[in-house]
């Protein structure tokens, strides 16, 4: 049976510090929570909250190669069902059947570069 722990109410700033401490902790979240006398559900809530706050969209410069021969998507044999675009940590999967969408994306990227 689990020992009765006295939990402390922490501020947002304190939770941010607690979550940062956990990143260098060498045991499980359960052990960490017991040691810090914090609720596991609150720990997971604040860890998720902090993870969502740290996601910031970034714009990256993309260099496109010039293609001398036009590509006709109707005659092309798709090697995959999706085209994967990776920029840093962002990954975009676009169905190969969406030729109009792909054309629009490429034109927009070309116009901004």
Coordinates of C-alpha atoms in Angstrom, one line a residue:
X1 CA 0.0 0.0 0.0
X2 CA 1.3 3.4 -0.9
X3 CA 2.4 5.8 1.9
X4 CA 0.1 8.8 2.4
X5 CA 2.0 11.8 0.9
X6 CA 1.4 15.4 1.6
X7 CA 1.3 17.2 -1.7
X8 CA 2.4 20.8 -2.1
X9 CA 0.6 23.3 -4.5
X10 CA 3.2 24.7 -6.9
X11 CA 3.1 27.8 -9.1
X12 CA 3.4 27.5 -12.9
X13 CA 7.0 28.7 -12.6
X14 CA 7.8 26.0 -10.0
X15 CA 6.2 23.3 -12.2
X16 CA 8.3 24.5 -15.1
X17 CA 11.4 24.1 -12.9
X18 CA 10.3 20.7 -11.7
X19 CA 9.8 19.4 -15.2
X20 CA 13.2 20.7 -16.2
X21 CA 14.7 18.8 -13.1
X22 CA 13.0 15.6 -14.3
X23 CA 14.9 15.8 -17.6
X24 CA 18.2 15.0 -15.9
X25 CA 16.6 12.5 -13.3
X26 CA 17.8 8.9 -13.6
X27 CA 14.7 7.1 -12.5
X28 CA 11.1 6.7 -13.3
X29 CA 8.4 9.5 -13.2
X30 CA 6.7 7.6 -10.3
X31 CA 9.9 7.6 -8.3
X32 CA 10.6 11.3 -9.1
X33 CA 7.0 12.2 -8.0
X34 CA 7.4 10.3 -4.7
X35 CA 10.8 12.0 -4.0
X36 CA 9.4 15.5 -4.8
X37 CA 6.1 14.7 -3.1
X38 CA 4.1 15.7 -6.1
X39 CA 1.0 14.1 -7.7
X40 CA 1.8 12.0 -10.8
X41 CA -1.3 13.3 -12.6
X42 CA -0.2 16.9 -11.9
X43 CA 3.3 16.1 -13.1
X44 CA 2.0 14.6 -16.4
X45 CA -0.4 17.5 -16.9
X46 CA 2.3 20.1 -16.5
X47 CA 4.8 18.2 -18.5
X48 CA 2.3 18.0 -21.4
X49 CA 1.4 21.7 -20.9
X50 CA 5.1 22.7 -21.1
X51 CA 5.7 20.6 -24.1
X52 CA 2.9 22.3 -26.0
X53 CA 4.1 25.7 -25.0
X54 CA 7.6 25.1 -26.4
X55 CA 6.4 24.3 -29.9
X56 CA 7.0 27.4 -32.0
X57 CA 6.6 27.5 -35.7
X58 CA 9.7 28.5 -37.6
X59 CA 10.2 29.6 -41.2
X60 CA 13.1 28.2 -43.1
X61 CA 14.7 29.2 -46.4
X62 CA 14.3 26.4 -48.9
X63 CA 16.4 26.2 -52.1
X64 CA 14.6 24.6 -55.0
X65 CA 16.4 23.0 -57.9
X66 CA 15.5 24.2 -61.4
X67 CA 13.8 21.4 -63.5
X68 CA 14.4 21.7 -67.2
X69 CA 11.8 19.2 -68.3
X70 CA 8.2 19.6 -67.0
X71 CA 6.9 16.7 -64.9
X72 CA 3.5 15.3 -66.0
X73 CA 1.9 13.8 -62.9
X74 CA -0.6 11.8 -65.1
X75 CA 2.2 9.8 -66.7
X76 CA 4.4 9.4 -63.6
X77 CA 4.6 6.2 -61.7
X78 CA 4.2 7.0 -58.0
X79 CA 6.8 5.1 -55.9
X80 CA 4.9 6.0 -52.8
X81 CA 1.4 7.1 -51.8
X82 CA 2.8 10.2 -50.1
X83 CA 5.4 12.8 -50.7
X84 CA 7.3 13.6 -47.5
X85 CA 8.7 17.1 -46.9
X86 CA 11.0 17.5 -43.9
X87 CA 12.2 20.9 -42.6
X88 CA 14.0 20.8 -39.3
X89 CA 11.5 18.9 -36.9
X90 CA 8.5 19.5 -39.1
X91 CA 7.4 16.6 -41.4
X92 CA 4.6 17.1 -43.9
X93 CA 3.0 14.1 -45.8
X94 CA 1.1 15.0 -48.9
X95 CA -0.8 12.4 -50.9
X96 CA 0.7 11.9 -54.4
X97 CA -2.8 12.0 -55.8
X98 CA -3.0 15.7 -54.8
X99 CA -1.2 17.0 -57.9
X100 CA -2.9 20.4 -57.7
X101 CA -2.0 20.9 -54.1
X102 CA 1.6 19.9 -54.8
X103 CA 1.8 22.2 -57.8
X104 CA 0.5 25.1 -55.6
X105 CA 3.0 24.4 -52.8
X106 CA 5.9 24.3 -55.2
X107 CA 4.8 27.5 -56.9
X108 CA 4.4 29.3 -53.5
X109 CA 7.8 28.1 -52.4
X110 CA 9.4 29.2 -55.6
X111 CA 7.8 32.7 -55.4
X112 CA 9.1 33.2 -51.8
X113 CA 12.7 32.1 -52.5

